[in-house]
PDB file of C-alpha atoms in Angstrom:
ATOM      1  CA  MET A 171     -62.845  76.506 118.696  1.00 58.00           C
ATOM      2  CA  ASN A 172     -63.506  80.120 120.150  1.00 59.00           C
ATOM      3  CA  ILE A 173     -60.956  82.831 118.786  1.00 59.00           C
ATOM      4  CA  ILE A 174     -61.332  86.210 120.505  1.00 62.00           C
ATOM      5  CA  LEU A 175     -59.966  89.409 118.729  1.00 57.00           C
ATOM      6  CA  ILE A 176     -58.803  92.646 121.140  1.00 62.00           C
ATOM      7  CA  SER A 177     -58.270  95.806 119.210  1.00 60.00           C
ATOM      8  CA  ASN A 178     -57.003  98.905 120.654  1.00 61.00           C
ATOM      9  CA  GLN A 179     -59.472 101.088 118.504  1.00 62.00           C
ATOM     10  CA  SER A 180     -62.417  98.900 119.183  1.00 59.00           C
ATOM     11  CA  VAL A 181     -63.681  98.788 122.981  1.00 57.00           C
ATOM     12  CA  GLN A 182     -65.441  95.498 122.321  1.00 62.00           C
ATOM     13  CA  ALA A 183     -63.739  92.420 121.576  1.00 60.00           C
ATOM     14  CA  LYS A 184     -64.696  90.414 118.689  1.00 64.00           C
ATOM     15  CA  LYS A 185     -65.366  86.581 118.966  1.00 63.00           C
ATOM     16  CA  ILE A 186     -64.933  84.032 116.200  1.00 65.00           C
ATOM     17  CA  VAL A 187     -66.402  80.537 116.557  1.00 64.00           C
ATOM     18  CA  LEU A 188     -64.479  77.744 114.312  1.00 63.00           C
ATOM     19  CA  THR A 189     -66.391  74.729 113.972  1.00 71.00           C
ATOM     20  CA  LYS A 190     -65.184  71.157 112.704  1.00 73.00           C
ATOM     21  CA  VAL A 191     -66.420  71.983 109.560  1.00 73.00           C
ATOM     22  CA  HIS A 192     -64.208  75.400 109.307  1.00 68.00           C
ATOM     23  CA  LEU A 193     -61.236  73.479 110.518  1.00 70.00           C
ATOM     24  CA  THR A 194     -61.821  70.659 107.872  1.00 80.00           C
ATOM     25  CA  ALA A 195     -62.170  72.964 105.311  1.00 76.00           C
ATOM     26  CA  LEU A 196     -59.035  75.303 106.367  1.00 77.00           C
ATOM     27  CA  ALA A 197     -56.999  72.092 106.522  1.00 79.00           C
ATOM     28  CA  GLY A 198     -58.228  71.175 102.671  1.00 81.00           C
ATOM     29  CA  VAL A 199     -57.391  74.515 101.283  1.00 81.00           C
ATOM     30  CA  PHE A 200     -54.009  74.231 103.055  1.00 81.00           C
ATOM     31  CA  LEU A 201     -53.184  70.868 101.590  1.00 84.00           C
ATOM     32  CA  ILE A 202     -54.532  72.127  97.952  1.00 86.00           C
ATOM     33  CA  ALA A 203     -52.196  75.175  98.385  1.00 83.00           C
ATOM     34  CA  VAL A 204     -49.060  72.790  99.176  1.00 80.00           C
ATOM     35  CA  LEU A 205     -49.872  70.665  96.304  1.00 80.00           C
ATOM     36  CA  LEU A 206     -50.183  73.605  93.893  1.00 82.00           C
ATOM     37  CA  LEU A 207     -46.919  74.981  95.317  1.00 78.00           C
ATOM     38  CA  ALA A 208     -45.332  71.498  94.738  1.00 74.00           C
ATOM     39  CA  LEU A 209     -46.665  71.377  91.305  1.00 74.00           C
ATOM     40  CA  ALA A 210     -45.332  74.920  90.424  1.00 72.00           C
ATOM     41  CA  LEU A 211     -42.041  74.052  91.792  1.00 67.00           C
ATOM     42  CA  ASN A 212     -41.627  70.829  89.753  1.00 67.00           C
ATOM     43  CA  TYR A 213     -42.734  72.812  86.600  1.00 65.00           C
ATOM     44  CA  PHE A 214     -40.341  75.732  86.988  1.00 61.00           C
ATOM     45  CA  SER A 215     -37.408  73.340  88.039  1.00 59.00           C
ATOM     46  CA  LEU A 216     -38.186  71.488  84.532  1.00 56.00           C
ATOM     47  CA  ARG A 217     -38.703  74.636  82.504  1.00 59.00           C
ATOM     48  CA  TYR A 218     -36.450  76.937  83.823  1.00 56.00           C
ATOM     49  CA  ALA A 219     -33.668  74.891  85.861  1.00 52.00           C
ATOM     50  CA  ASP A 220     -30.833  76.096  83.560  1.00 52.00           C
ATOM     51  CA  ARG A 221     -32.076  79.751  84.072  1.00 56.00           C
ATOM     52  CA  ILE A 222     -31.700  79.749  88.019  1.00 53.00           C
ATOM     53  CA  GLU A 223     -28.836  81.631  89.097  1.00 56.00           C
ATOM     54  CA  SER A 224     -29.237  81.305  92.912  1.00 54.00           C
ATOM     55  CA  PRO A 225     -27.297  78.003  94.142  1.00 60.00           C
ATOM     56  CA  ALA A 226     -29.174  77.243  96.916  1.00 56.00           C
ATOM     57  CA  LEU A 227     -32.591  77.431  94.981  1.00 51.00           C
ATOM     58  CA  LYS A 228     -30.959  75.563  92.270  1.00 55.00           C
ATOM     59  CA  THR A 229     -29.670  72.830  94.390  1.00 59.00           C
ATOM     60  CA  LEU A 230     -33.326  72.505  95.939  1.00 53.00           C
ATOM     61  CA  LEU A 231     -34.811  72.235  92.464  1.00 53.00           C
ATOM     62  CA  VAL A 232     -32.415  70.513  90.344  1.00 54.00           C
ATOM     63  CA  SER A 233     -31.175  67.596  92.608  1.00 58.00           C
ATOM     64  CA  PRO A 234     -34.164  65.593  92.640  1.00 60.00           C
ATOM     65  CA  GLN A 235     -34.346  65.962  88.870  1.00 59.00           C
ATOM     66  CA  GLU A 236     -30.758  64.782  88.525  1.00 65.00           C
ATOM     67  CA  GLU A 237     -31.056  61.996  90.790  1.00 66.00           C
ATOM     68  CA  ARG A 238     -34.056  60.712  88.849  1.00 70.00           C
ATOM     69  CA  HIS A 239     -31.826  61.251  85.652  1.00 68.00           C
ATOM     70  CA  GLN A 240     -28.898  59.435  86.899  1.00 71.00           C
ATOM     71  CA  LYS A 241     -31.167  56.362  88.063  1.00 74.00           C
ATOM     72  CA  MET A 242     -32.476  56.315  84.606  1.00 75.00           C
ATOM     73  CA  GLN A 243     -28.914  56.489  83.088  1.00 73.00           C
ATOM     74  CA  SER A 244     -27.800  53.890  85.351  1.00 74.00           C
ATOM     75  CA  HIS A 245     -30.612  51.498  84.602  1.00 72.00           C
ATOM     76  CA  LEU A 246     -30.166  52.209  80.856  1.00 71.00           C
ATOM     77  CA  HIS A 247     -26.199  51.518  80.994  1.00 71.00           C
ATOM     78  CA  ASP A 248     -26.830  48.299  83.007  1.00 73.00           C
ATOM     79  CA  ASN A 249     -29.179  47.062  80.228  1.00 71.00           C
ATOM     80  CA  LEU A 250     -26.697  48.145  77.531  1.00 70.00           C
ATOM     81  CA  ASN A 251     -24.096  46.295  78.916  1.00 73.00           C
ATOM     82  CA  VAL A 252     -26.371  43.099  79.044  1.00 73.00           C
ATOM     83  CA  MET A 253     -26.922  43.596  75.566  1.00 73.00           C
ATOM     84  CA  ALA A 254     -23.404  44.136  74.470  1.00 71.00           C
ATOM     85  CA  ILE A 255     -22.511  40.828  76.292  1.00 75.00           C
ATOM     86  CA  LYS A 256     -25.256  39.184  74.176  1.00 74.00           C
ATOM     87  CA  LEU A 257     -23.777  41.024  70.906  1.00 72.00           C
ATOM     88  CA  GLY A 258     -20.306  39.742  71.675  1.00 72.00           C
ATOM     89  CA  LYS A 259     -21.316  36.126  72.248  1.00 75.00           C
ATOM     90  CA  MET A 260     -23.586  36.468  68.735  1.00 74.00           C
ATOM     91  CA  GLN A 261     -20.539  37.789  67.064  1.00 71.00           C
ATOM     92  CA  ALA A 262     -18.463  34.656  68.097  1.00 75.00           C
ATOM     93  CA  GLN A 263     -21.423  32.214  66.851  1.00 72.00           C
ATOM     94  CA  LEU A 264     -21.340  34.108  63.470  1.00 72.00           C
ATOM     95  CA  LEU A 265     -17.445  33.540  63.197  1.00 74.00           C
ATOM     96  CA  ARG A 266     -17.997  29.944  64.274  1.00 72.00           C
ATOM     97  CA  LEU A 267     -20.630  29.708  61.762  1.00 74.00           C
ATOM     98  CA  ASP A 268     -18.421  31.006  58.845  1.00 71.00           C
ATOM     99  CA  ALA A 269     -15.537  29.070  59.780  1.00 73.00           C
ATOM    100  CA  LEU A 270     -17.940  25.924  59.851  1.00 70.00           C
ATOM    101  CA  GLY A 271     -19.786  27.003  56.565  1.00 70.00           C
ATOM    102  CA  ALA A 272     -16.011  27.386  55.010  1.00 70.00           C
ATOM    103  CA  GLN A 273     -14.976  23.861  56.235  1.00 68.00           C
ATOM    104  CA  LEU A 274     -18.021  22.345  54.651  1.00 68.00           C
ATOM    105  CA  LEU A 275     -17.727  24.025  51.349  1.00 65.00           C
ATOM    106  CA  GLU A 276     -13.830  23.055  51.073  1.00 67.00           C
ATOM    107  CA  SER A 277     -14.967  19.449  51.930  1.00 63.00           C
ATOM    108  CA  SER A 278     -17.934  19.383  49.180  1.00 61.00           C
ATOM    109  CA  GLY A 279     -15.346  21.174  46.719  1.00 59.00           C
ATOM    110  CA  VAL A 280     -17.992  23.654  45.877  1.00 55.00           C
ATOM    111  CA  ASP A 281     -16.083  27.171  45.129  1.00 56.00           C
ATOM    112  CA  PRO A 282     -16.789  29.069  48.391  1.00 55.00           C
ATOM    113  CA  GLU A 283     -16.399  32.558  46.449  1.00 56.00           C
ATOM    114  CA  GLY A 284     -20.264  32.112  45.078  1.00 52.00           C
ATOM    115  CA  PHE A 285     -21.432  32.011  48.681  1.00 52.00           C
ATOM    116  CA  MET A 286     -19.445  34.943  49.801  1.00 51.00           C
ATOM    117  CA  LEU A 287     -19.523  33.902  53.512  1.00 52.00           C
ATOM    118  CA  ASP A 288     -17.413  36.908  54.345  1.00 56.00           C
ATOM    119  CA  GLN A 289     -19.705  39.730  53.119  1.00 58.00           C
ATOM    120  CA  PRO A 290     -23.455  40.450  54.368  1.00 58.00           C
ATOM    121  CA  PRO A 291     -26.216  39.245  51.889  1.00 55.00           C
ATOM    122  CA  GLY A 292     -27.520  41.815  49.559  1.00 59.00           C
ATOM    123  CA  GLN A 293     -30.911  43.440  50.554  1.00 58.00           C
ATOM    124  CA  GLY A 294     -33.169  45.890  49.079  1.00 62.00           C
ATOM    125  CA  GLY A 295     -36.720  46.913  47.858  1.00 62.00           C
ATOM    126  CA  VAL A 296     -39.122  49.678  47.794  1.00 65.00           C
ATOM    127  CA  TYR A 297     -39.948  51.642  51.047  1.00 62.00           C
ATOM    128  CA  VAL A 298     -43.137  51.491  52.536  1.00 61.00           C
ATOM    129  CA  ASP A 299     -44.006  53.551  55.681  1.00 61.00           C
ATOM    130  CA  LEU A 300     -46.312  51.562  57.763  1.00 57.00           C
ATOM    131  CA  HIS A 301     -46.063  54.123  61.002  1.00 58.00           C
ATOM    132  CA  ALA A 302     -45.135  51.171  62.869  1.00 57.00           C
ATOM    133  CA  GLU A 303     -43.977  52.525  66.369  1.00 61.00           C
ATOM    134  CA  PRO A 304     -40.286  52.460  67.408  1.00 65.00           C
ATOM    135  CA  ILE A 305     -39.172  49.164  68.935  1.00 64.00           C
ATOM    136  CA  SER A 306     -38.702  49.217  72.786  1.00 70.00           C
ATOM    137  CA  LEU A 307     -35.750  48.414  74.712  1.00 70.00           C
ATOM    138  CA  GLY A 308     -37.548  45.227  76.263  1.00 73.00           C
ATOM    139  CA  GLU A 309     -38.837  44.079  72.735  1.00 76.00           C
ATOM    140  CA  PHE A 310     -35.188  44.783  71.150  1.00 74.00           C
ATOM    141  CA  ASP A 311     -33.631  42.672  74.090  1.00 74.00           C
ATOM    142  CA  ARG A 312     -35.955  39.908  73.499  1.00 78.00           C
ATOM    143  CA  LYS A 313     -35.500  39.612  69.889  1.00 77.00           C
ATOM    144  CA  LEU A 314     -31.746  39.502  70.607  1.00 77.00           C
ATOM    145  CA  HIS A 315     -32.188  36.627  72.966  1.00 76.00           C
ATOM    146  CA  GLU A 316     -34.521  34.860  70.090  1.00 79.00           C
ATOM    147  CA  LEU A 317     -31.900  35.458  67.561  1.00 77.00           C
ATOM    148  CA  SER A 318     -29.071  34.411  69.857  1.00 76.00           C
ATOM    149  CA  GLY A 319     -30.820  31.129  70.216  1.00 75.00           C
ATOM    150  CA  MET A 320     -31.415  30.589  66.477  1.00 75.00           C
ATOM    151  CA  LEU A 321     -27.654  30.880  65.926  1.00 76.00           C
ATOM    152  CA  GLU A 322     -26.918  28.533  68.583  1.00 75.00           C
ATOM    153  CA  ALA A 323     -29.003  25.982  67.090  1.00 72.00           C
ATOM    154  CA  ARG A 324     -27.623  26.195  63.437  1.00 71.00           C
ATOM    155  CA  SER A 325     -24.165  26.302  64.964  1.00 72.00           C
ATOM    156  CA  ASP A 326     -24.984  22.943  66.802  1.00 70.00           C
ATOM    157  CA  ARG A 327     -26.403  21.547  63.318  1.00 70.00           C
ATOM    158  CA  LEU A 328     -23.488  22.765  61.224  1.00 69.00           C
ATOM    159  CA  GLY A 329     -21.137  21.111  63.815  1.00 67.00           C
ATOM    160  CA  ALA A 330     -22.997  17.945  63.647  1.00 65.00           C
ATOM    161  CA  LEU A 331     -22.885  17.737  59.939  1.00 63.00           C
ATOM    162  CA  GLU A 332     -19.112  18.959  59.794  1.00 64.00           C
ATOM    163  CA  THR A 333     -18.318  15.869  62.337  1.00 62.00           C
ATOM    164  CA  PHE A 334     -20.230  13.327  59.985  1.00 59.00           C
ATOM    165  CA  MET A 335     -18.379  14.446  56.812  1.00 61.00           C
ATOM    166  CA  ARG A 336     -15.171  14.210  58.654  1.00 61.00           C
ATOM    167  CA  SER A 337     -16.009  10.664  59.953  1.00 54.00           C
ATOM    168  CA  GLU A 338     -16.981  10.129  56.093  1.00 58.00           C
ATOM    169  CA  ARG A 339     -13.654  11.241  55.079  1.00 58.00           C
ATOM    170  CA  LEU A 340     -11.864   9.162  57.700  1.00 52.00           C
ATOM    171  CA  SER A 341     -13.830   6.089  56.597  1.00 58.00           C
ATOM    172  CA  GLN A 342     -12.539   6.654  52.888  1.00 59.00           C
ATOM    173  CA  ARG A 343      -9.084   7.126  54.136  1.00 61.00           C
ATOM    174  CA  VAL A 344      -8.975   3.916  55.991  1.00 68.00           C
ATOM    175  CA  LEU A 345     -11.029   1.921  53.171  1.00 81.00           C
ATOM    176  CA  PRO A 346      -8.527  -0.056  51.026  1.00 86.00           C
ATOM    177  CA  SER A 347      -9.595   2.053  48.053  1.00 85.00           C
ATOM    178  CA  VAL A 348      -6.223   3.224  46.327  1.00 88.00           C
ATOM    179  CA  MET A 349      -4.538   0.983  43.851  1.00 92.00           C
ATOM    180  CA  PRO A 350      -1.392  -0.533  45.344  1.00 94.00           C
ATOM    181  CA  VAL A 351       0.772  -0.343  42.022  1.00 94.00           C
ATOM    182  CA  ASP A 352       0.701   1.811  39.050  1.00 88.00           C
ATOM    183  CA  SER A 353      -1.426  -0.539  37.091  1.00 78.00           C
ATOM    184  CA  ASP A 354      -5.156  -0.866  35.812  1.00 68.00           C
ATOM    185  CA  TRP A 355      -5.416  -4.446  35.187  1.00 73.00           C
ATOM    186  CA  TYR A 356      -5.183  -7.895  36.785  1.00 79.00           C
ATOM    187  CA  SER A 357      -2.966 -10.418  35.667  1.00 83.00           C
ATOM    188  CA  SER A 358      -4.858 -13.140  37.801  1.00 86.00           C
ATOM    189  CA  GLY A 359      -8.293 -12.122  39.270  1.00 87.00           C
ATOM    190  CA  PHE A 360     -10.055 -13.276  42.540  1.00 89.00           C
ATOM    191  CA  GLY A 361     -11.751 -16.762  42.869  1.00 88.00           C
ATOM    192  CA  PHE A 362     -11.384 -20.345  41.323  1.00 89.00           C
ATOM    193  CA  ARG A 363      -8.501 -20.534  38.894  1.00 89.00           C
ATOM    194  CA  ILE A 364      -6.325 -23.047  37.829  1.00 86.00           C
ATOM    195  CA  ASP A 365      -3.071 -23.114  39.901  1.00 84.00           C
ATOM    196  CA  PRO A 366       0.028 -22.157  38.096  1.00 83.00           C
ATOM    197  CA  PHE A 367       2.026 -24.756  40.246  1.00 84.00           C
ATOM    198  CA  THR A 368      -0.146 -27.703  40.614  1.00 85.00           C
ATOM    199  CA  GLY A 369      -2.353 -27.384  37.387  1.00 84.00           C
ATOM    200  CA  ARG A 370      -5.411 -28.053  39.683  1.00 89.00           C
ATOM    201  CA  ARG A 371      -8.661 -25.734  40.294  1.00 89.00           C
ATOM    202  CA  ALA A 372      -8.029 -23.676  43.199  1.00 90.00           C
ATOM    203  CA  PHE A 373      -9.126 -20.610  45.132  1.00 91.00           C
ATOM    204  CA  HIS A 374      -7.289 -17.296  44.501  1.00 91.00           C
ATOM    205  CA  GLU A 375      -7.920 -15.257  47.805  1.00 92.00           C
ATOM    206  CA  GLY A 376      -6.711 -12.059  46.033  1.00 92.00           C
ATOM    207  CA  VAL A 377      -5.869 -10.426  42.757  1.00 93.00           C
ATOM    208  CA  ASP A 378      -2.187 -10.208  40.985  1.00 93.00           C
ATOM    209  CA  PHE A 379      -0.832  -7.066  39.180  1.00 93.00           C
ATOM    210  CA  ALA A 380       2.070  -7.803  36.950  1.00 91.00           C
ATOM    211  CA  ALA A 381       4.884  -5.445  37.323  1.00 92.00           C
ATOM    212  CA  LYS A 382       8.438  -4.912  36.897  1.00 93.00           C
ATOM    213  CA  THR A 383      10.775  -5.650  39.943  1.00 94.00           C
ATOM    214  CA  GLY A 384      11.194  -2.518  41.769  1.00 95.00           C
ATOM    215  CA  THR A 385       7.915  -1.009  41.314  1.00 94.00           C
ATOM    216  CA  PRO A 386       6.652   1.025  44.223  1.00 96.00           C
ATOM    217  CA  ILE A 387       4.025  -0.776  46.222  1.00 96.00           C
ATOM    218  CA  ARG A 388       1.701   1.642  48.140  1.00 96.00           C
ATOM    219  CA  ALA A 389      -0.778   1.320  50.997  1.00 94.00           C
ATOM    220  CA  ALA A 390      -4.359   1.343  49.753  1.00 92.00           C
ATOM    221  CA  ALA A 391      -5.298   2.792  52.623  1.00 90.00           C
ATOM    222  CA  GLY A 392      -4.049   4.131  56.116  1.00 90.00           C
ATOM    223  CA  GLY A 393      -3.623   2.022  59.110  1.00 91.00           C
ATOM    224  CA  VAL A 394      -0.885   0.186  61.075  1.00 94.00           C
ATOM    225  CA  VAL A 395       1.512  -2.352  59.958  1.00 96.00           C
ATOM    226  CA  VAL A 396       1.006  -5.780  61.722  1.00 95.00           C
ATOM    227  CA  TYR A 397       3.218  -7.919  59.703  1.00 96.00           C
ATOM    228  CA  SER A 398       6.504  -6.953  57.708  1.00 96.00           C
ATOM    229  CA  ASP A 399       8.518 -10.015  57.138  1.00 96.00           C
ATOM    230  CA  ARG A 400       9.126 -12.940  54.967  1.00 95.00           C
ATOM    231  CA  HIS A 401       6.479 -15.815  54.630  1.00 94.00           C
ATOM    232  CA  SER A 402       7.094 -19.360  53.239  1.00 91.00           C
ATOM    233  CA  GLU A 403       4.553 -18.968  50.905  1.00 92.00           C
ATOM    234  CA  TYR A 404       3.946 -14.992  50.264  1.00 94.00           C
ATOM    235  CA  GLY A 405       7.608 -14.432  50.289  1.00 95.00           C
ATOM    236  CA  LYS A 406       8.531 -10.992  51.618  1.00 96.00           C
ATOM    237  CA  MET A 407       4.941  -9.736  52.742  1.00 96.00           C
ATOM    238  CA  VAL A 408       3.342  -6.591  54.268  1.00 97.00           C
ATOM    239  CA  GLU A 409       0.102  -6.813  56.319  1.00 97.00           C
ATOM    240  CA  ILE A 410      -1.841  -3.542  57.159  1.00 95.00           C
ATOM    241  CA  ASP A 411      -4.533  -3.103  59.803  1.00 93.00           C
ATOM    242  CA  HIS A 412      -7.154  -0.727  58.732  1.00 89.00           C
ATOM    243  CA  GLY A 413      -9.560  -0.901  61.609  1.00 85.00           C
ATOM    244  CA  ASP A 414     -12.961  -2.805  62.032  1.00 81.00           C
ATOM    245  CA  GLU A 415     -10.911  -6.017  61.253  1.00 87.00           C
ATOM    246  CA  MET A 416      -9.957  -4.967  57.998  1.00 89.00           C
ATOM    247  CA  ILE A 417      -6.657  -6.119  56.712  1.00 94.00           C
ATOM    248  CA  SER A 418      -4.658  -5.582  53.478  1.00 95.00           C
ATOM    249  CA  ARG A 419      -2.011  -7.984  52.427  1.00 96.00           C
ATOM    250  CA  TYR A 420       1.080  -7.413  49.897  1.00 97.00           C
ATOM    251  CA  ALA A 421       3.028 -10.312  48.945  1.00 96.00           C
ATOM    252  CA  HIS A 422       6.092 -11.493  46.813  1.00 95.00           C
ATOM    253  CA  ALA A 423       7.640  -8.094  47.352  1.00 96.00           C
ATOM    254  CA  SER A 424      11.520  -7.752  46.677  1.00 95.00           C
ATOM    255  CA  LYS A 425      12.005  -4.975  49.104  1.00 96.00           C
ATOM    256  CA  LEU A 426      10.160  -4.065  52.578  1.00 96.00           C
ATOM    257  CA  HIS A 427      10.264  -0.291  53.571  1.00 96.00           C
ATOM    258  CA  VAL A 428       7.946  -0.398  56.708  1.00 96.00           C
ATOM    259  CA  GLU A 429       8.321  -2.098  60.289  1.00 95.00           C
ATOM    260  CA  VAL A 430       5.614  -3.759  62.323  1.00 95.00           C
ATOM    261  CA  GLY A 431       3.762  -1.114  64.455  1.00 93.00           C
ATOM    262  CA  GLN A 432       4.499   1.826  61.993  1.00 94.00           C
ATOM    263  CA  VAL A 433       1.489   3.690  61.060  1.00 94.00           C
ATOM    264  CA  VAL A 434       1.038   4.258  57.329  1.00 94.00           C
ATOM    265  CA  ALA A 435      -0.835   6.844  55.278  1.00 92.00           C
ATOM    266  CA  GLN A 436      -2.865   6.261  52.129  1.00 90.00           C
ATOM    267  CA  GLY A 437      -0.793   5.909  49.115  1.00 91.00           C
ATOM    268  CA  GLN A 438       2.538   5.596  51.328  1.00 94.00           C
ATOM    269  CA  LYS A 439       5.084   3.509  49.719  1.00 96.00           C
ATOM    270  CA  ILE A 440       5.660   0.441  51.735  1.00 96.00           C
ATOM    271  CA  ALA A 441       7.612  -2.259  49.790  1.00 96.00           C
ATOM    272  CA  GLU A 442       8.558  -3.028  45.895  1.00 96.00           C
ATOM    273  CA  VAL A 443       7.460  -5.630  43.474  1.00 95.00           C
ATOM    274  CA  GLY A 444       9.425  -8.844  43.548  1.00 95.00           C
ATOM    275  CA  SER A 445       9.323 -12.667  42.964  1.00 94.00           C
ATOM    276  CA  THR A 446       9.961 -13.890  46.608  1.00 94.00           C
ATOM    277  CA  GLY A 447       7.913 -16.947  47.999  1.00 92.00           C
ATOM    278  CA  ARG A 448       5.595 -19.070  45.955  1.00 91.00           C
ATOM    279  CA  SER A 449       5.666 -17.017  42.564  1.00 91.00           C
ATOM    280  CA  THR A 450       6.312 -17.684  38.830  1.00 90.00           C
ATOM    281  CA  GLY A 451       7.770 -14.112  38.037  1.00 92.00           C
ATOM    282  CA  PRO A 452       7.746 -10.393  39.346  1.00 94.00           C
ATOM    283  CA  HIS A 453       3.889  -9.343  40.403  1.00 93.00           C
ATOM    284  CA  LEU A 454       2.350  -8.042  43.269  1.00 95.00           C
ATOM    285  CA  HIS A 455      -0.319 -10.523  45.061  1.00 95.00           C
ATOM    286  CA  PHE A 456      -2.657  -7.969  46.945  1.00 95.00           C
ATOM    287  CA  GLU A 457      -5.438  -9.415  49.399  1.00 95.00           C
ATOM    288  CA  ILE A 458      -8.236  -7.690  51.341  1.00 93.00           C
ATOM    289  CA  ARG A 459      -9.349  -9.605  54.308  1.00 92.00           C
ATOM    290  CA  HIS A 460     -12.452  -8.638  56.740  1.00 88.00           C
ATOM    291  CA  LYS A 461     -12.602 -10.903  59.769  1.00 88.00           C
ATOM    292  CA  ASP A 462      -9.991 -12.936  58.186  1.00 90.00           C
ATOM    293  CA  VAL A 463     -12.385 -13.757  55.402  1.00 91.00           C
ATOM    294  CA  PRO A 464     -10.887 -13.075  52.033  1.00 91.00           C
ATOM    295  CA  GLN A 465     -12.977 -10.114  49.732  1.00 90.00           C
ATOM    296  CA  ASN A 466     -12.793  -9.375  46.464  1.00 90.00           C
ATOM    297  CA  PRO A 467     -10.407  -6.317  46.149  1.00 89.00           C
ATOM    298  CA  SER A 468     -12.284  -5.274  42.904  1.00 86.00           C
ATOM    299  CA  ARG A 469     -15.099  -4.140  45.090  1.00 85.00           C
ATOM    300  CA  PHE A 470     -12.855  -1.654  47.088  1.00 84.00           C
ATOM    301  CA  LEU A 471     -10.288  -0.556  44.661  1.00 85.00           C
ATOM    302  CA  LYS A 472     -10.731   2.587  42.326  1.00 75.00           C
ATOM    303  CA  LYS A 473      -8.826   2.045  39.098  1.00 64.00           C
ATOM    304  CA  PRO A 474      -7.162   5.180  37.781  1.00 54.00           C
ATOM    305  CA  GLY A 475      -9.331   7.144  35.298  1.00 47.00           C
TER     306      GLY A 475
END
C-alpha cells in the first residue's frame, strides 16, 4: 500500500510504502488498544460506578453490571426456593417423627418427659478452629438432600414399628384374657371330673366360677356376639366371636344384655350370673373354643393381682 503526502510548504511530495507487515502491526496495535480500553472501562465501572454523574455514561457502564448482578440474584433466589421447599418437607417429617415417638412412648408406658421430644438435644464442647472453608451452596444442598433421605427412612421404620405395636395391642384386646367375673378361683376346673349329675367321669370343657345370682358377666375380649339365647343344657348363654376362629362362651346366666350381631368391647357387661340350664347352683360356666376345639381358659385368663 502506497500513501502519498502533499504539503503546501513542501514542493516535493512524500511517499510512504506500507507492507503487509506494517498493516498487521497496526491492526495488532489497534486491537490491543481496544482491549485496554475495555479493561479500563470495566475497572472504572466497578470502582467508580457510584460516583458517575453523567446519566448516559452511567447507563453505558453500570447496565451490564446490573444485568449480571440480577442474573446472579435470580439464580440464587431460585436455589433458595428449592431449598426452602426441601426444608418445609423436612419440618413436616420431623413433626411426624415427634408424633410417632410420642405414640410409641405412650404405648410402651415410658415417661415421655424424660425424652423431651419437643426440645432440641443439648450440645456443647470446646471450640477448635480448623480453618475450614465455608460450605458452598452446592454442598449445602447435597447435605440437605441426604438429611431429608435419612429422615424419610427413619420415619418409615418408626411407622412400621408403630403399626406392629398397634397390631399387638389389638391382638391383646381380641384375645380372651380378662376375667369374666370378679373372682380369682374356679369352683370346677378344665378337664376330666366327676359329673355332678351322673356321678361318672366326664370331660369338663370349660371352667366354673361360683358367684351370686346377678353378678355381672363381662366379655373376656372384644368381638361380635354370635349367640344370645336359651340353650337346652347351657341355659341362657352368650357366645362371642373374637376372630381367627376363637370363640368364648358364657353359660347358665340369669339375664342376657346383648343381642346377636352386637359388637362388644373387652370388659363390657354382657349378662348376669344365674343357674339356668343344667346347673346345680348360681355360677358362670366359661369356655374358650378355637376351631370348635375346647381350650383351657387358664392359659388365657389373667387373674387380678
